[in-house]
Coordinates of C-alpha atoms in Angstrom, one line a residue:
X8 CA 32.6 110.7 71.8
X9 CA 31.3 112.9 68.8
X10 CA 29.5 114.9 71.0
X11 CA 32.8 115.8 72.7
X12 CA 34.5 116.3 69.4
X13 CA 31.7 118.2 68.3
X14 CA 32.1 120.4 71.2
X15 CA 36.3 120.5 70.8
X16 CA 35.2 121.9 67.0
X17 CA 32.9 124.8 68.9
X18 CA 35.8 125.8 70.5
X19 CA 38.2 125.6 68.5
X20 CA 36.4 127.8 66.0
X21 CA 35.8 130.4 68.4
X22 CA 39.6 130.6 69.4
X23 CA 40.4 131.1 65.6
X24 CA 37.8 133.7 65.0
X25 CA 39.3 135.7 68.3
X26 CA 42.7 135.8 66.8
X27 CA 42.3 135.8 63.1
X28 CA 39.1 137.6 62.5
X29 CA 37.9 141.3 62.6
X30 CA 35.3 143.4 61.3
X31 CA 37.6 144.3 58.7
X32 CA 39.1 141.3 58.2
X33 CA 36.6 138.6 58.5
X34 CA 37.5 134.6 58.2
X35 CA 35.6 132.9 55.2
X36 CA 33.9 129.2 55.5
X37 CA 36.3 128.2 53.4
X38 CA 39.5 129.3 55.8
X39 CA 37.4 127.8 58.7
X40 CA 37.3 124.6 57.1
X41 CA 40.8 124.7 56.0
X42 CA 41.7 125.7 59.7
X43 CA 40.0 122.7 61.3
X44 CA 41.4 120.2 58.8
X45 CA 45.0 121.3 59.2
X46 CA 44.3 120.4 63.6
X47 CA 43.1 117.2 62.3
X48 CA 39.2 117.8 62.2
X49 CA 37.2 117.4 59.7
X50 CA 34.2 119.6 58.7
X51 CA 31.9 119.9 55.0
X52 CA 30.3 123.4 54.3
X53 CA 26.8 122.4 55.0
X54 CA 28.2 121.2 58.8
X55 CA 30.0 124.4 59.3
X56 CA 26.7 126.5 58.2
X57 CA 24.6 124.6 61.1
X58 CA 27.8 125.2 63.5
X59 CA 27.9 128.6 62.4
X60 CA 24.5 129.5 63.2
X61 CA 24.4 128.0 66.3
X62 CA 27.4 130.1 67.6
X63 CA 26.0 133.1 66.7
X64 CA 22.9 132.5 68.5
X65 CA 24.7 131.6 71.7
X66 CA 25.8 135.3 72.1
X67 CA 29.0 135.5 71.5
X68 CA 29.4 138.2 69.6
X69 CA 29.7 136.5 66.0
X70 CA 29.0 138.2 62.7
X71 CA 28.0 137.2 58.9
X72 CA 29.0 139.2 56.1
X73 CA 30.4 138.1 52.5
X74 CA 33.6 138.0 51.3
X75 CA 33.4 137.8 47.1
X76 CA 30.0 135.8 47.7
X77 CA 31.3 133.5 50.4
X78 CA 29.8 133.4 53.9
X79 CA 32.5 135.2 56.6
X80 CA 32.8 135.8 59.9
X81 CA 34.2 137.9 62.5
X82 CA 33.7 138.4 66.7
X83 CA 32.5 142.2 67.3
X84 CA 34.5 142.3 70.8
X85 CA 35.9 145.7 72.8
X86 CA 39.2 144.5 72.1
X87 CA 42.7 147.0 71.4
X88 CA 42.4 148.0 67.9
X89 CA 45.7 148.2 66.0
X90 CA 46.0 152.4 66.6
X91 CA 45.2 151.9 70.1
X92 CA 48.0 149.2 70.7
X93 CA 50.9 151.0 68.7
X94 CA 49.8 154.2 70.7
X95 CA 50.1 152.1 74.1
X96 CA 53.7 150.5 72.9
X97 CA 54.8 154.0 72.0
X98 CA 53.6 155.8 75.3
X99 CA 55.7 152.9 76.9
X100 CA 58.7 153.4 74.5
X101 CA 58.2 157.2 75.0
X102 CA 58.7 156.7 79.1
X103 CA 62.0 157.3 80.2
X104 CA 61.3 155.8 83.5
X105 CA 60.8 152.1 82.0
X106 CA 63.8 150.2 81.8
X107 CA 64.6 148.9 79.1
X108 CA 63.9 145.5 80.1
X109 CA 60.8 145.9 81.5
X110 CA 59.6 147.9 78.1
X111 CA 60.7 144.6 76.6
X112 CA 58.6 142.7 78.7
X113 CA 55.6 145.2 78.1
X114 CA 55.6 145.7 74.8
X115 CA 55.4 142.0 74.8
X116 CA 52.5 141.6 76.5
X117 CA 50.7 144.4 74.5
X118 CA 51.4 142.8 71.4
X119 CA 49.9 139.7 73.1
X120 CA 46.8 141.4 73.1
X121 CA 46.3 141.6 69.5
X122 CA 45.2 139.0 66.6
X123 CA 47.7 137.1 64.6
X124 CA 47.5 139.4 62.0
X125 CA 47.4 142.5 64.4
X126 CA 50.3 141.0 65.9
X127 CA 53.1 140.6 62.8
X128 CA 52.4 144.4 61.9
X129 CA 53.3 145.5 65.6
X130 CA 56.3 143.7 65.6
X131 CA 57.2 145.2 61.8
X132 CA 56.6 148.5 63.0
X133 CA 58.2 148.6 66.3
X134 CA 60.9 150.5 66.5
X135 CA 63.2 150.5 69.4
X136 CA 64.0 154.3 69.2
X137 CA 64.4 155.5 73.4
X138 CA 67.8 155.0 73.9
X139 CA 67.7 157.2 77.6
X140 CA 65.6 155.2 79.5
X141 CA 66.6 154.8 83.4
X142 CA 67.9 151.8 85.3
X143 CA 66.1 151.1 88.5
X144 CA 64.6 147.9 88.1
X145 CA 62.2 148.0 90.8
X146 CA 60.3 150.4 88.9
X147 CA 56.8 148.3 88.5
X148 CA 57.3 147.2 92.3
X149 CA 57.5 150.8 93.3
X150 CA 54.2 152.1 91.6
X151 CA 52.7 148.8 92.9
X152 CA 53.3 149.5 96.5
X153 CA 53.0 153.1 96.1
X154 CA 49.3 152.6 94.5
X155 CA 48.4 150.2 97.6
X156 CA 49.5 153.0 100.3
X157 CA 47.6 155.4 98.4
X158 CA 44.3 152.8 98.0
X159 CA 44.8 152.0 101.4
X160 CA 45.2 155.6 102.6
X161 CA 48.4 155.1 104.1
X162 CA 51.8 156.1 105.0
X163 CA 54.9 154.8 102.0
X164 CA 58.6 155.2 102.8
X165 CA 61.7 154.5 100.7
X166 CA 65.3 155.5 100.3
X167 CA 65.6 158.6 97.7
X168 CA 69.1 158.3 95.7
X169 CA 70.9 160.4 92.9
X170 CA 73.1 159.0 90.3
X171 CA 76.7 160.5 90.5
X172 CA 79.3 160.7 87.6
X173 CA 80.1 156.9 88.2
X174 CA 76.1 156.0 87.9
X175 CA 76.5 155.0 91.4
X176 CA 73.8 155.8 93.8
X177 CA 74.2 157.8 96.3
X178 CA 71.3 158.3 99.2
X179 CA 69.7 161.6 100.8
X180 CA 69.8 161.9 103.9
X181 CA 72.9 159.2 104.9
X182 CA 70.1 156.6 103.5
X183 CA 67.8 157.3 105.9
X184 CA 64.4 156.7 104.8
X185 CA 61.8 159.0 103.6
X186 CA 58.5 158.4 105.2
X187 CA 55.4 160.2 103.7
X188 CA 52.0 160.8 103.3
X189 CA 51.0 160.0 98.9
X190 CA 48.2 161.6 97.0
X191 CA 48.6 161.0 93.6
X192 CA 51.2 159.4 90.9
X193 CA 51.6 161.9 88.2
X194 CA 52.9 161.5 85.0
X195 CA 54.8 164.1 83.6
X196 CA 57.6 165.2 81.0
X197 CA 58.5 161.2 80.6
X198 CA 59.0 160.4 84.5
X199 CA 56.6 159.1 87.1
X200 CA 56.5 161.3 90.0
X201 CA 55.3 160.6 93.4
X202 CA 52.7 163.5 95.0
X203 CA 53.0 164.0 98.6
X204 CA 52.0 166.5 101.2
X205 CA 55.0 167.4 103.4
X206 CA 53.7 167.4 107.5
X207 CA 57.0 169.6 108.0
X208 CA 56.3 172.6 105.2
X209 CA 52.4 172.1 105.1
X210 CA 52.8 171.8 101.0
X211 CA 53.1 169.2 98.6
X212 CA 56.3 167.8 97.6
X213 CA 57.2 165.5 94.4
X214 CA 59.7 162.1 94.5
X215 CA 60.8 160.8 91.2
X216 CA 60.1 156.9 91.5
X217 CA 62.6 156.0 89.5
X218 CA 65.1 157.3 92.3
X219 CA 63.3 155.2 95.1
X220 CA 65.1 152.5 96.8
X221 CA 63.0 149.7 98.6
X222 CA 59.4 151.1 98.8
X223 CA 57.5 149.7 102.1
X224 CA 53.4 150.4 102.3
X225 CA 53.1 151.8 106.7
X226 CA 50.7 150.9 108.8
X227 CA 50.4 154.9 109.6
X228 CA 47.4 156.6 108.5
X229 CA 47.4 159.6 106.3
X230 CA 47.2 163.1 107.7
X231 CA 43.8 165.1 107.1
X232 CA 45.5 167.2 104.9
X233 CA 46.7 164.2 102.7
X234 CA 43.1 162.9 102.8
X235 CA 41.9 166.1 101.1
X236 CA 44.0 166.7 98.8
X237 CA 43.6 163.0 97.9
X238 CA 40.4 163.8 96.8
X239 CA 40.9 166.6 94.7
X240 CA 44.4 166.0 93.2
X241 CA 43.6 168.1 89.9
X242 CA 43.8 171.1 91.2
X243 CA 47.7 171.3 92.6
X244 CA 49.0 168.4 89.5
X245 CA 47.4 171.6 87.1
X246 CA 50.0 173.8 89.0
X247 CA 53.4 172.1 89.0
X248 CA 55.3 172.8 86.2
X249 CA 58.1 170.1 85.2
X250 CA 57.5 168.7 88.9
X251 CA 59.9 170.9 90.5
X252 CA 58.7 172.6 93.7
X253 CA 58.7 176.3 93.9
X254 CA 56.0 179.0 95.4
X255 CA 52.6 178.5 93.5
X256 CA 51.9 182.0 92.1
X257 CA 49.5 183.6 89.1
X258 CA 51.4 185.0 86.1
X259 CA 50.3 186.9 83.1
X260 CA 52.8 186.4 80.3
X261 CA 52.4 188.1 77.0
X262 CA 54.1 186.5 73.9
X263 CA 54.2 186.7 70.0
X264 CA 50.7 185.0 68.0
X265 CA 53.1 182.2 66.3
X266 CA 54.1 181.2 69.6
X267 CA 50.3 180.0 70.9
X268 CA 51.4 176.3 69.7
X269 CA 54.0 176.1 72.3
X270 CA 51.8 177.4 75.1
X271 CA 48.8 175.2 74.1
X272 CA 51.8 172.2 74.4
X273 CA 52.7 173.6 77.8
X274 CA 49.3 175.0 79.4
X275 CA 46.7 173.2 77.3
X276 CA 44.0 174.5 75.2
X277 CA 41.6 175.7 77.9
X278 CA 43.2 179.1 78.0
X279 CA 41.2 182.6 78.1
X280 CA 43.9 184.1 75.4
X281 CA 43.5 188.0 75.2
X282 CA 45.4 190.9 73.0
X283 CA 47.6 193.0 74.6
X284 CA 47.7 194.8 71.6
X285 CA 48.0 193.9 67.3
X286 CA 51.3 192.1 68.0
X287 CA 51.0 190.7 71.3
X288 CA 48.8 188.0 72.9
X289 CA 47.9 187.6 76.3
X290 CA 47.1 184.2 79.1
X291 CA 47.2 184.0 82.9
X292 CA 48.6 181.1 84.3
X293 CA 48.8 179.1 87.8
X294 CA 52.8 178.1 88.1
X295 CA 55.2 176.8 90.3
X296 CA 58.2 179.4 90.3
X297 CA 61.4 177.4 89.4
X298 CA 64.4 177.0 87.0
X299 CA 62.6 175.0 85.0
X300 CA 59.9 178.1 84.6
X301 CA 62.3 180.7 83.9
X302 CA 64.2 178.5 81.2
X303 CA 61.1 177.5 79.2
X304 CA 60.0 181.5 79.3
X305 CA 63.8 182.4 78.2
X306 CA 64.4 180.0 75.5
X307 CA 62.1 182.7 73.4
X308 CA 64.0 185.5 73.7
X309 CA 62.3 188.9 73.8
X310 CA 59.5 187.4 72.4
X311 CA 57.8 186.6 75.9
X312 CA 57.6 188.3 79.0
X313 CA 55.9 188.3 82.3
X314 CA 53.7 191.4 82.7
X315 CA 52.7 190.2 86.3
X316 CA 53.9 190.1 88.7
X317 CA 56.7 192.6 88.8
X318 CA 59.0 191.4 91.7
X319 CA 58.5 187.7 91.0
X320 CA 61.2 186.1 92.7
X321 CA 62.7 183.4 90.6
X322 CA 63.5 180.9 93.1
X323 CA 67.5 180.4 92.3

């Protein structure tokens, strides 16, 4: 019988150090003690030294410092640190395509992840602030069965909607259903797209998956093409801008130096930048011609302009 209480102690200590102790804030042998008595066990220091010891020989990860002279303790473990969890819960706040449910519902379960302490400072500091987030519940179910077609290198079909001025949905196509060959999920500009390669133009097209309506994995194979640009998704994701399709072209545009942030935010940081001359600043770019394009290069006024090519056609 005291062996197995001895043994409920063990435990029971470990469980408080995971959720009350860090490196930074370790638990003291007095708060141990104090933590066991209040689940009705009882433990002296000289006990809790021996117990100590023997925990941190079984490699679990246990530490000793001092705390004001007092022996402490703490598990060194791989787990979320605070800036890494309020980044997560923000990404997830961030994403339009969550309901708001379902961010609910995560958030929760990212909180979960952290320490007691950890835990009342994520709740004090979140802050629902997305007030535009989209309604298809089926989201998760969507990017689940999506991300088993893709695994599993097969075909996924759905119905593809719009939202009309009564947020009703109304179907493409008369509602029939979309079937297609996926490469990747991307990411991008707060919505989850779906990548696929289009049998019918020979290109990839993009699917919002918030707009998709009863998502089936099918037993059809991918086509070769899929296949290979399975394998090497990078290097059309790097070309679609806002996820609209358009006609993949090189462009050099030439802006003003104070206007480098917003192409860094846009392109990224592995640019070549040149000088066109003292004023002017110089980058080639890979883009998908479309609305989208021509809007983000007119919102600065004269103060861009695309040197190459001439006769672009702007795809509207």
């Amino acid at each position: 019988m005291a062996d197995n209480v001895n043994k409920i102690k063990l435990l029971k200590i470990v469980g408080y150090l995971s959720t009350e102790s860090s490196e930074d804030n370790p638990v003291t042998t007095y708060q141990i003690i104090d933590y066991l008595g209040s689940i009705g066990i009882s433990c002296d220091r000289r006990t809790l030294y021996r117990d100590m010891d023997l925990l941190m020989d079984s490699g679990l990860g246990i530490e000793k410092t001092l705390v004001s002279r007092e022996n402490a303790y703490y598990i060194e473990n791989d787990a979320l640190t605070l800036a890494e969890l309020k980044i997560l819960i923000d990404a997830v706040q961030a994403a339009n395509f969550i309901t708001p449910d379902k961010t609910s519902d995560l958030i929760e379960k990212l909180i979960g992840l952290a320490g007691t302490r950890k835990k009342e400072i994520l709740r004090k500091n979140t802050i629902f602030y997305n007030n535009h987030k989209h309604s298809n519940e089926d989201i998760f179910d969507n990017i689940e069965k999506i991300e088993i077609s893709i695994q599993k290198k097969r075909q996924v079909s759905f119905y593809y909607f719009d939202l009309n001025e009564k947020h009703e949905r109304v179907y493409r196509k008369d509602k029939k259903r979309y079937v297609t060959d996926p490469v990747a999920l991307v990411y991008n500009e707060d919505n989850y797209y779906l990548v696929t390669y289009s049998r019918k133009y020979a290109e990839t097209v993009n699917y919002r998956v918030d707009r998709m309506d009863t998502v089936e994995v099918e037993e059809t194979s991918l086509c070769d093409e899929a296949r290979i640009r399975k394998k090497r998704p990078h290097t059309y994701t790097e070309q679609v801008f806002k996820m609209y399709n358009g006609t993949t072209t090189d462009v050099i545009l030439e802006f003003e130096p104070d206007l480098l942030g917003a192409i860094y935010d846009k392109f990224g940081e592995d640019l070549f930048i040149r000088h066109a001359d003292e004023d002017k600043l110089r980058i080639k770019v890979t883009i998908q011609v479309s609305p989208p394009f021509w809007g983000w290069v007119m919102q600065f006024g004269g103060r861009m302009k695309i040197v190459s090519p001439h006769n672009i056609d702007p795809g509207f």
